[in-house]
mmCIF file of C-alpha atoms in Angstrom:
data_model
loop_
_atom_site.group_PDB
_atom_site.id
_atom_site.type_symbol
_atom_site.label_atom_id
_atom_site.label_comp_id
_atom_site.label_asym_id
_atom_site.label_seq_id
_atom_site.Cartn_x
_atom_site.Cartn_y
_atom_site.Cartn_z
ATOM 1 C CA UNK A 1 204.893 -7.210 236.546
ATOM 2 C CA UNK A 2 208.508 -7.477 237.073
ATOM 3 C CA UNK A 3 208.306 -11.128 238.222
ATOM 4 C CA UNK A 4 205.532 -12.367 235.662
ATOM 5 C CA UNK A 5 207.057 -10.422 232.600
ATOM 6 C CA UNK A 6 209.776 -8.618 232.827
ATOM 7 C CA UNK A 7 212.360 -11.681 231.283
ATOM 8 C CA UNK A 8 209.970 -12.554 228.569
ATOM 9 C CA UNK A 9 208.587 -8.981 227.038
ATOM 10 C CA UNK A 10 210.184 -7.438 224.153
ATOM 11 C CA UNK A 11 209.200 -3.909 224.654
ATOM 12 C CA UNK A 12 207.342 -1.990 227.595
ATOM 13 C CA UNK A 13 205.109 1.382 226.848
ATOM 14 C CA UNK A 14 204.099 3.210 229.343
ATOM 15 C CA UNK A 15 202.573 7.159 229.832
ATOM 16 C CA UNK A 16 204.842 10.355 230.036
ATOM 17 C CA UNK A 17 207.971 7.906 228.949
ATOM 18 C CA UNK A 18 209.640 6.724 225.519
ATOM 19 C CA UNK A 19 209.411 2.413 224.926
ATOM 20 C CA UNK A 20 212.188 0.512 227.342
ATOM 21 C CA UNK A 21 213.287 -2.504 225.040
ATOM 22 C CA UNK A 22 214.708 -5.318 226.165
ATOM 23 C CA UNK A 23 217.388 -5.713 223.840
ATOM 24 C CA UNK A 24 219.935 -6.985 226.043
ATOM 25 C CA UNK A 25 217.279 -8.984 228.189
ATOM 26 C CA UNK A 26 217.867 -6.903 231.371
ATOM 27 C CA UNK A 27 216.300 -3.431 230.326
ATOM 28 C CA UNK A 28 212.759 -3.893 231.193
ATOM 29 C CA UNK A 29 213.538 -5.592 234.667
ATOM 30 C CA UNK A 30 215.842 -3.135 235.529
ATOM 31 C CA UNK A 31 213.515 -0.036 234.712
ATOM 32 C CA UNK A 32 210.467 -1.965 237.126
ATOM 33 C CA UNK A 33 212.528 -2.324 239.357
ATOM 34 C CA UNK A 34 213.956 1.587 239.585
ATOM 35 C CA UNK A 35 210.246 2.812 238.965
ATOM 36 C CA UNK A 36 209.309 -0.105 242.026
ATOM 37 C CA UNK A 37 211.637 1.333 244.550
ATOM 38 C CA UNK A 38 211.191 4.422 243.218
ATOM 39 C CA UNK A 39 207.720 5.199 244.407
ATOM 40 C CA UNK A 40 208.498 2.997 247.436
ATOM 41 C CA UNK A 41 211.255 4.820 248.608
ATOM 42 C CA UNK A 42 209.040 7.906 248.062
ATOM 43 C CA UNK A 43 206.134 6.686 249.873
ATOM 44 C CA UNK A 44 208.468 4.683 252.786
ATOM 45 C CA UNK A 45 210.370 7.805 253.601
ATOM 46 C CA UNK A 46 207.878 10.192 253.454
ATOM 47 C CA UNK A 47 206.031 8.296 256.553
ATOM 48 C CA UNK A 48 209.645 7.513 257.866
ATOM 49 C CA UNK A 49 209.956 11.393 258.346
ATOM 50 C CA UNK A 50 206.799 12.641 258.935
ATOM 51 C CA UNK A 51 207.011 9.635 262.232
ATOM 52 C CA UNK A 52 209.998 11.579 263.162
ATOM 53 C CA UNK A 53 208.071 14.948 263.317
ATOM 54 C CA UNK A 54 208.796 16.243 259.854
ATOM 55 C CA UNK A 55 205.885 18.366 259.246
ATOM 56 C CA UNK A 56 204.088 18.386 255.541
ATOM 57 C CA UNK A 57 205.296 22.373 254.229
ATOM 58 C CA UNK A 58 208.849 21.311 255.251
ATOM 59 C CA UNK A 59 208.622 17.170 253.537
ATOM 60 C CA UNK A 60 209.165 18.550 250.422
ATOM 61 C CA UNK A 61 212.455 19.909 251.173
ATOM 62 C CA UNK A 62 213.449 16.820 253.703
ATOM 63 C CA UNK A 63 212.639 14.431 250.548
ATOM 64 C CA UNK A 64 214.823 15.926 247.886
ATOM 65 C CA UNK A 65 218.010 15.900 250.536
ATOM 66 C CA UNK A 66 217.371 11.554 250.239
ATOM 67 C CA UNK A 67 216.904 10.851 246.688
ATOM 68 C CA UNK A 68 219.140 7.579 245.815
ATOM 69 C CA UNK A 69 221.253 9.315 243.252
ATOM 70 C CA UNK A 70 220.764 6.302 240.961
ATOM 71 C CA UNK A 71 217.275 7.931 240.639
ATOM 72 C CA UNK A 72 218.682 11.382 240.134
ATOM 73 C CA UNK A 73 220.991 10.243 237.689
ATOM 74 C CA UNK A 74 218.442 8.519 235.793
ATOM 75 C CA UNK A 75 216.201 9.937 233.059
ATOM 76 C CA UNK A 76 212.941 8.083 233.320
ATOM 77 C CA UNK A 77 212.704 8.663 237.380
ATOM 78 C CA UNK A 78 213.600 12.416 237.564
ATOM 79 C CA UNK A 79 211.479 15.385 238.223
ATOM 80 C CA UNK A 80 210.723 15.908 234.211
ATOM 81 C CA UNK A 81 206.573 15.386 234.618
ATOM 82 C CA UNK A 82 206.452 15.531 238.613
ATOM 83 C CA UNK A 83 208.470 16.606 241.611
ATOM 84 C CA UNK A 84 209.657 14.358 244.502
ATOM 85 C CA UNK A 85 208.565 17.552 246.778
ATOM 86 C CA UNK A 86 204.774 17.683 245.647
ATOM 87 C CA UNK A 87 204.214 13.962 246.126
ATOM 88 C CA UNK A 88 205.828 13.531 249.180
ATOM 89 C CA UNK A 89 203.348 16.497 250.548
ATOM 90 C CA UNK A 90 200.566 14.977 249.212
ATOM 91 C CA UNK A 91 201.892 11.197 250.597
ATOM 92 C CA UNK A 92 202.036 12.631 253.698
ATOM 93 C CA UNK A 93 198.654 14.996 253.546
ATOM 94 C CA UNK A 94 196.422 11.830 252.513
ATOM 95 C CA UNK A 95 197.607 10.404 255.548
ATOM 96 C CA UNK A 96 197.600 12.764 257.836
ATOM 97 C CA UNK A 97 196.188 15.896 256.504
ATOM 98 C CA UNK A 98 197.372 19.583 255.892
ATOM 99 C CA UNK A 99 197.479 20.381 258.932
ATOM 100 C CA UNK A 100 201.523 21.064 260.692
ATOM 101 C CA UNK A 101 200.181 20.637 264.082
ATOM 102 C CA UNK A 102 201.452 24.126 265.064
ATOM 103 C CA UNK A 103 198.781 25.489 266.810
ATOM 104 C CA UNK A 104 199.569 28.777 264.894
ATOM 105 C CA UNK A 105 198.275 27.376 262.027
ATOM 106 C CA UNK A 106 195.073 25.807 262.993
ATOM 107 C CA UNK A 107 192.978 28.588 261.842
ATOM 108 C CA UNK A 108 195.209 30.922 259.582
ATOM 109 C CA UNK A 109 194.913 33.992 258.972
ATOM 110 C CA UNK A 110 193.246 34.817 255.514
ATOM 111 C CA UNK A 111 196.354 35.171 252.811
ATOM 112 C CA UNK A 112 195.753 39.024 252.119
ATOM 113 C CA UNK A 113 195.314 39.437 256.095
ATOM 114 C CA UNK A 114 198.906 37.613 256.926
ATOM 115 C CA UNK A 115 200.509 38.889 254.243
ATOM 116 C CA UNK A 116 199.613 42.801 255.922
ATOM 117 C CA UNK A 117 200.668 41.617 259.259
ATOM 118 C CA UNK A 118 204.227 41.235 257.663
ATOM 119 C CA UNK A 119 204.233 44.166 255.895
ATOM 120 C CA UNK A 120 202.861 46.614 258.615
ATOM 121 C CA UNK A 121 204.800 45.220 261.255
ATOM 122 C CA UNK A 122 208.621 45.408 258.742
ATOM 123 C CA UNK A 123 207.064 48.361 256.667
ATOM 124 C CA UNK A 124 206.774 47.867 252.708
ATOM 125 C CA UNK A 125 210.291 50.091 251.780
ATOM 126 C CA UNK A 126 211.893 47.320 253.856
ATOM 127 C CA UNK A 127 210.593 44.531 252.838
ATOM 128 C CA UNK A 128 210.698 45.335 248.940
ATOM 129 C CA UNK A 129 214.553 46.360 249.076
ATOM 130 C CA UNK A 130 215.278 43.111 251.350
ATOM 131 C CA UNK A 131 213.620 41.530 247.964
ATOM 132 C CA UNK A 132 216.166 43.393 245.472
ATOM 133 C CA UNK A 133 218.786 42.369 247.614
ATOM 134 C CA UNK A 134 217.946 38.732 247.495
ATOM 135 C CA UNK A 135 217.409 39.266 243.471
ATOM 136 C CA UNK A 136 220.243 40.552 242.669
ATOM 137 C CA UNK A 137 222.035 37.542 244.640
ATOM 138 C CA UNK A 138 220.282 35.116 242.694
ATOM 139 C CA UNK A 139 218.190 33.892 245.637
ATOM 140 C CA UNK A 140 215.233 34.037 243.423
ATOM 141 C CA UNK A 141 212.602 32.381 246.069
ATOM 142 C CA UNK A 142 213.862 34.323 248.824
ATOM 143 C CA UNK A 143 212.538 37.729 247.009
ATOM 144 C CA UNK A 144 209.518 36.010 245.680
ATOM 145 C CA UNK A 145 208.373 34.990 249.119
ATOM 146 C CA UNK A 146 208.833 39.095 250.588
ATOM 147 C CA UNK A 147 208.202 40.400 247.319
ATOM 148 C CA UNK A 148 204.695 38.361 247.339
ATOM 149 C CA UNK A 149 203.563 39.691 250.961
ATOM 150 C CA UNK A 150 204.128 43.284 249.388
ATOM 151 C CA UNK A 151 201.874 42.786 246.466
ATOM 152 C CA UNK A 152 199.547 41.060 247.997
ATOM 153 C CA UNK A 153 198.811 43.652 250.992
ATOM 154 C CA UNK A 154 198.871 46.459 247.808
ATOM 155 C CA UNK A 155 197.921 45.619 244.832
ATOM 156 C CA UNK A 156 198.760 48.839 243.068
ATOM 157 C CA UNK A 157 202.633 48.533 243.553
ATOM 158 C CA UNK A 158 203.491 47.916 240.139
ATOM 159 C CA UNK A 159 207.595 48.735 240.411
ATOM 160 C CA UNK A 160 206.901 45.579 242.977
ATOM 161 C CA UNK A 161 204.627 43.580 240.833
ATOM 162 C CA UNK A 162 207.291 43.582 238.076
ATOM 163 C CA UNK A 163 210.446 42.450 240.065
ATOM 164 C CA UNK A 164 207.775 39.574 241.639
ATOM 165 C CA UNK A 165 207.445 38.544 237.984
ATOM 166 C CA UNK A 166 210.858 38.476 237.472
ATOM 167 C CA UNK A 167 211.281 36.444 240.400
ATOM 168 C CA UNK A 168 208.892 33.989 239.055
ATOM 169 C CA UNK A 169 210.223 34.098 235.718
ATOM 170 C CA UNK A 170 214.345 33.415 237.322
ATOM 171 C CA UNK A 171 212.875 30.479 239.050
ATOM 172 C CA UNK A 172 210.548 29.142 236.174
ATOM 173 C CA UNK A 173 213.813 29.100 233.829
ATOM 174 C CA UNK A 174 215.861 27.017 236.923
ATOM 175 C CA UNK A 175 212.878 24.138 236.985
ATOM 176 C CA UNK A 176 213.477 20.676 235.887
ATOM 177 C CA UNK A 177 209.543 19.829 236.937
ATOM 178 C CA UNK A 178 207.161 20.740 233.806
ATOM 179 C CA UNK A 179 204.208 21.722 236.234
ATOM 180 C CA UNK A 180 206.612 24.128 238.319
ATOM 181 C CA UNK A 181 207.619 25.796 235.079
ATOM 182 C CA UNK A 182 204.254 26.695 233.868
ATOM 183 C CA UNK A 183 203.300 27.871 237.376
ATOM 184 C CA UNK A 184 206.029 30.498 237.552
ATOM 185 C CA UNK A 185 205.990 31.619 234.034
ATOM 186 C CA UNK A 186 202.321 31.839 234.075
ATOM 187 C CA UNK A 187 202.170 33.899 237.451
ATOM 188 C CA UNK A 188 204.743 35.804 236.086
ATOM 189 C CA UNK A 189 202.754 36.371 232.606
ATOM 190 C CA UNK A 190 199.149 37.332 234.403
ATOM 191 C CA UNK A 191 201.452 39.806 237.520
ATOM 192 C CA UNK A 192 202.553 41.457 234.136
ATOM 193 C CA UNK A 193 199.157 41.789 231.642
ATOM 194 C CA UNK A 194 196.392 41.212 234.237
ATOM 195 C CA UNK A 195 195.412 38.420 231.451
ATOM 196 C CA UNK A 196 193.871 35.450 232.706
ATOM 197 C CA UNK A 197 193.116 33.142 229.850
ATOM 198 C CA UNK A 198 190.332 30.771 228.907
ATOM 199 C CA UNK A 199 190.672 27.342 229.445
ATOM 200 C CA UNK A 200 190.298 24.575 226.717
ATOM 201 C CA UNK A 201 186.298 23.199 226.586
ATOM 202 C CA UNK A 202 186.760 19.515 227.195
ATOM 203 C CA UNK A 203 182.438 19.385 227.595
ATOM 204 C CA UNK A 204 181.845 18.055 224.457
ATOM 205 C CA UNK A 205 178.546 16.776 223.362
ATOM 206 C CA UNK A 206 179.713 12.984 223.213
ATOM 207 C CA UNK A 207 181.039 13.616 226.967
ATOM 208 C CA UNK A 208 177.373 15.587 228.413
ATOM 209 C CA UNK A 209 175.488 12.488 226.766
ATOM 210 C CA UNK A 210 177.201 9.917 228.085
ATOM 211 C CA UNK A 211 177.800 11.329 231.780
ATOM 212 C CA UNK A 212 175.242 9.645 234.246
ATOM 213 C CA UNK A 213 172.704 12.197 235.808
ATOM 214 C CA UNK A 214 174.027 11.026 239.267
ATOM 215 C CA UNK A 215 177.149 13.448 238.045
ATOM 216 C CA UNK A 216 175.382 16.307 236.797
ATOM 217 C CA UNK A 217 173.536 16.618 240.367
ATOM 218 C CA UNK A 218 176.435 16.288 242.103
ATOM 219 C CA UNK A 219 177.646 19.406 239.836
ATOM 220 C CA UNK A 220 174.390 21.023 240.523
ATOM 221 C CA UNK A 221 174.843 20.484 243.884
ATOM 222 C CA UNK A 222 178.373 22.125 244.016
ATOM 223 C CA UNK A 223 177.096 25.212 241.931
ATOM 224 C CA UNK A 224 174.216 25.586 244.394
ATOM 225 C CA UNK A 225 175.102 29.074 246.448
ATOM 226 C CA UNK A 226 174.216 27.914 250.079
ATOM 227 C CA UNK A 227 173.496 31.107 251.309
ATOM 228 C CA UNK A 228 171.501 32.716 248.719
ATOM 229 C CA UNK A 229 169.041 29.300 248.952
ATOM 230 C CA UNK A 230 169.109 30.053 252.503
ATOM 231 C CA UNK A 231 167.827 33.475 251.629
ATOM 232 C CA UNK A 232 165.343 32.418 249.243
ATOM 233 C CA UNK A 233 163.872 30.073 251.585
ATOM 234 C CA UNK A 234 164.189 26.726 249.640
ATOM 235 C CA UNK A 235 163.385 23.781 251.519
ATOM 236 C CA UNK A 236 161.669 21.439 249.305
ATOM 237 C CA UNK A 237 161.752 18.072 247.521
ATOM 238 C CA UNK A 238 162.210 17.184 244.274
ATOM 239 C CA UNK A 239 162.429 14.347 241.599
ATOM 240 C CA UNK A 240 163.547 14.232 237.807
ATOM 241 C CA UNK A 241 162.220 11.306 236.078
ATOM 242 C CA UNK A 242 164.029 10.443 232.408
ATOM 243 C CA UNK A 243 161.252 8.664 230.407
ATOM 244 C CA UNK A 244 163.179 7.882 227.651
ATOM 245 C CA UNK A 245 165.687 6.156 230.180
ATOM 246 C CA UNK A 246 163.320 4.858 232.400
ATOM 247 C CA UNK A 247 165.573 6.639 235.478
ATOM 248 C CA UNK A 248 164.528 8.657 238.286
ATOM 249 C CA UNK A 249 166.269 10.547 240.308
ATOM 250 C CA UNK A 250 165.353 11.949 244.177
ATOM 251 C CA UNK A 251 166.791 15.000 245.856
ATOM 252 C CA UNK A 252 166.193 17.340 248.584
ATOM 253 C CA UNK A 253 166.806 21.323 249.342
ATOM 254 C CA UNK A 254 167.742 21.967 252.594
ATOM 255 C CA UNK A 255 169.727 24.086 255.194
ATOM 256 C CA UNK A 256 171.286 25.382 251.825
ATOM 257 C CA UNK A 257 172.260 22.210 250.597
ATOM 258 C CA UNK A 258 170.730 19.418 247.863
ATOM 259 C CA UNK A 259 171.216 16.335 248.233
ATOM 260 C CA UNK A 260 170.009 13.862 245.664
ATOM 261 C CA UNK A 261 170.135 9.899 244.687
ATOM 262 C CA UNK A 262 168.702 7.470 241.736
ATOM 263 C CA UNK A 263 165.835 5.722 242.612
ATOM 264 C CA UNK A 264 164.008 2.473 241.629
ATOM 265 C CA UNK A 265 160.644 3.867 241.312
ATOM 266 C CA UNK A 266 159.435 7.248 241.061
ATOM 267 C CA UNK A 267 159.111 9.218 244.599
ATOM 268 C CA UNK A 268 156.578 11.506 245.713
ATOM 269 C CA UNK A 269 158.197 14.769 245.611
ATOM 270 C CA UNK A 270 157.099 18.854 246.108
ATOM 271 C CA UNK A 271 158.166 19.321 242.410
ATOM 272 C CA UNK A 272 158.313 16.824 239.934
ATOM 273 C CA UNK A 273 160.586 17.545 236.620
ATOM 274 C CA UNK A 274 159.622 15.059 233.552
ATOM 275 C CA UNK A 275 162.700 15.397 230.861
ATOM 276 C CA UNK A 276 163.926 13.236 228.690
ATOM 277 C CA UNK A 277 168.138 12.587 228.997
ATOM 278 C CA UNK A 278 168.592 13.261 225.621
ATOM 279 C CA UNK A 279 166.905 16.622 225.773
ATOM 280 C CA UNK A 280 168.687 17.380 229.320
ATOM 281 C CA UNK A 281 172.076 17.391 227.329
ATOM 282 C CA UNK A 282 170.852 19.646 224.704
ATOM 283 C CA UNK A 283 170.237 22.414 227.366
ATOM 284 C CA UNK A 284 173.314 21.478 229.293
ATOM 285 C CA UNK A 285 175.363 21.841 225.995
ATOM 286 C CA UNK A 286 173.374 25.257 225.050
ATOM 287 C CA UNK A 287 171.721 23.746 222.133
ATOM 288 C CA UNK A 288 168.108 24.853 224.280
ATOM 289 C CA UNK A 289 166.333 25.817 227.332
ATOM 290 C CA UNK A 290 164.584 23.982 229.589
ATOM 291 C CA UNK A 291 162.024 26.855 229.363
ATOM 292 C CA UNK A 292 161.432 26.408 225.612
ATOM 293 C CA UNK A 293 161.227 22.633 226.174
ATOM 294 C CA UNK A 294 158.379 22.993 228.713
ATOM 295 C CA UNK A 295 156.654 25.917 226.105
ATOM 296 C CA UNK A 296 156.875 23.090 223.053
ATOM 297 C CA UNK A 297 155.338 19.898 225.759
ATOM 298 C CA UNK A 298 158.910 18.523 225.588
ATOM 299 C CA UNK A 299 159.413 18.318 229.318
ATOM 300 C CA UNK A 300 157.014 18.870 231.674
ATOM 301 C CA UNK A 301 156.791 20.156 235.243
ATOM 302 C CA UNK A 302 154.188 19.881 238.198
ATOM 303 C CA UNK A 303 153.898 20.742 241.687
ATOM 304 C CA UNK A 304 155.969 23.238 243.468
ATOM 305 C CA UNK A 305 157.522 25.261 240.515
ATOM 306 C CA UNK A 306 158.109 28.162 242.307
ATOM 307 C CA UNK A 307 161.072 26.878 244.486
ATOM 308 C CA UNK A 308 162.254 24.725 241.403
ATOM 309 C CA UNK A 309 162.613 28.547 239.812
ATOM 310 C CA UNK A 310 163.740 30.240 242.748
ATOM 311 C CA UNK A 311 166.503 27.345 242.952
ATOM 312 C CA UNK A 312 167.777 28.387 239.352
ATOM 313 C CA UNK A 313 168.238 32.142 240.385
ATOM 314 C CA UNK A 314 170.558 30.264 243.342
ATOM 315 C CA UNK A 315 172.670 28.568 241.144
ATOM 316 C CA UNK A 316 176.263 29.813 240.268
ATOM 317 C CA UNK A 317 178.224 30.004 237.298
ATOM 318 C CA UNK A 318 181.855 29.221 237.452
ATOM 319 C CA UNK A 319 184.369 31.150 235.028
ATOM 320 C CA UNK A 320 188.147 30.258 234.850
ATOM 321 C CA UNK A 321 189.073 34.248 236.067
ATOM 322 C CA UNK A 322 188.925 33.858 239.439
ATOM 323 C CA UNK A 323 192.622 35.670 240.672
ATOM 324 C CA UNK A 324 194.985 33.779 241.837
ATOM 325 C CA UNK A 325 198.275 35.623 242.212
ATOM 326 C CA UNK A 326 197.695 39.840 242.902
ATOM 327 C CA UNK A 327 196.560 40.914 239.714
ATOM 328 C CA UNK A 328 196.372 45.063 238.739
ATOM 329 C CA UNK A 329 194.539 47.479 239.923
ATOM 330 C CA UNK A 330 191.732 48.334 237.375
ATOM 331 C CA UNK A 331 192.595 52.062 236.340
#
């Protein structure tokens, strides 16, 4: 872009940033070339250090010590949107993977479980006053990271629970990075009500019609709970045929799992599900069931319908209020 362009644009637009103009005929070349070397230097370095044994929970840290201050002292390549720290981990984890090689960490201990470890081996009194101590210094990370181990082995600790969120809240204030911000001030707002918010619908209807059935069975096959299929015995095969589309679509239930593919022609399956697409995203978008389609002749099914039901009872249903951080005890 710089080469081809760069001389000759007038203005340049570009996500997460204001317009660059090239009013003085230098501007645009000059911010390619800082955003060029910017994620260069990011992606170079990264593999630089993780060849010299810099393992990816301590990159982060190792990155940030190397920034070119021309970056740091410009606005359009700071830390405003992103963090040098969380794409140099994930540089370095697409490469090489998660995994720091100490053979410690090769199968961890469960977070609650590790977290009790630390706590019954320095007691909780200790550990919680080493936390005000590091508060009241300002070393706001420090007493998260004891503070944390506390809560998390006791959930019921509220004079804890509050000086985690203040913790979080200290070091949400102190962050340049928009995504570290929210993350501390929203731990710190659910450690405090035990309010975990709903998330905005993006499924519209426009979106469910116009997603390819390949996606929604990959969903399906996500949602299905493994071990409760197990349980139920499923092992059978299965194809949904779109006659409106003229599509077909094969899968199998197996070992717990379903597995499924479009096909050119229509395969001879256990169960056999006849539904138009149009209809299928009227009962993914609640508008109806697939049981009052097949009462009014709409869609039809033959074959093996008692595993196709039994595989419906299997499937799970996600909600956003899954805990993240140690929420309260229910009193």
């Amino acid at each position: 872009m710089k080469m081809r362009f760069a001389d000759e644009a007038e203005v340049l637009h570009q996500a997460h940033s204001a317009p660059v103009w090239n009013d003085n005929g230098t501007e645009i070349s000059e911010y390619l070339t800082l955003q060029r070397d910017n994620y260069g230097f990011l992606h170079n370095q990264t593999m630089r250090l993780a060849n010299q044994g810099v393992t990816v929970n301590d990159m982060g840290r190792e990155i940030e010590k190397i920034i070119p201050e021309v970056q740091q002292q410009t606005w359009y390549s700071r830390g405003y949107h992103g963090s040098y720290s969380h794409n140099a981990r994930a540089i370095m984890n697409l490469y090489l993977g998660y995994l720091d090689l100490n053979p410690t960490t090769i199968n961890p201990l469960q977070t609650i479980d590790k977290s009790c470890v630390y706590v019954e081996a320095a007691g909780a009194e200790a550990l919680t006053q080493a936390g005000k101590a590091h508060f009241e210094a300002g070393r706001y990370q420090e007493a998260s990271q004891l503070l944390n181990d506390v809560l998390q082995c006791d959930h019921s600790n509220e004079s804890v629970r509050e000086l985690l969120a203040d913790t979080w809240e200290q070091q949400g204030y102190q962050s340049e990075t928009m995504a570290w911000r929210n993350s501390y001030l929203q731990g710190a707002y659910e450690l405090r009500t035990g309010i975990i918010g709903e998330t905005i619908k993006m499924a519209s209807v426009d979106i469910i019609a116009n997603t390819p059935t390949t996606g929604f069975l990959d969903f399906l096959s996500v949602s299905l709970n493994g071990p409760k299929a197990i349980e139920l015995g499923l092992d059978f095969s299965l194809t949904i045929v779109h006659p409106d589309m003229n599509e077909s679509f094969y899968g199998e239930v197996s070992n717990g799992n379903l597995t499924a593919i479009q096909t050119n022609t229509i395969e001879n399956a256990d169960t056999t599900l006849y539904l138009h697409k149009a209809d299928m995203t009227r009962v993914i978008s609640g508008e109806t069931t697939l049981q009052a389609l097949f009462e009014s002749g709409q869609a039809g099914i033959k074959g093996d319908v008692e595993s196709f039901h039994k595989m419906a009872t299997a499937i799970d249903k996600f909600t956003p209020d899954f805990h993240i951080v140690p929420m309260p005890v229910a009193k």
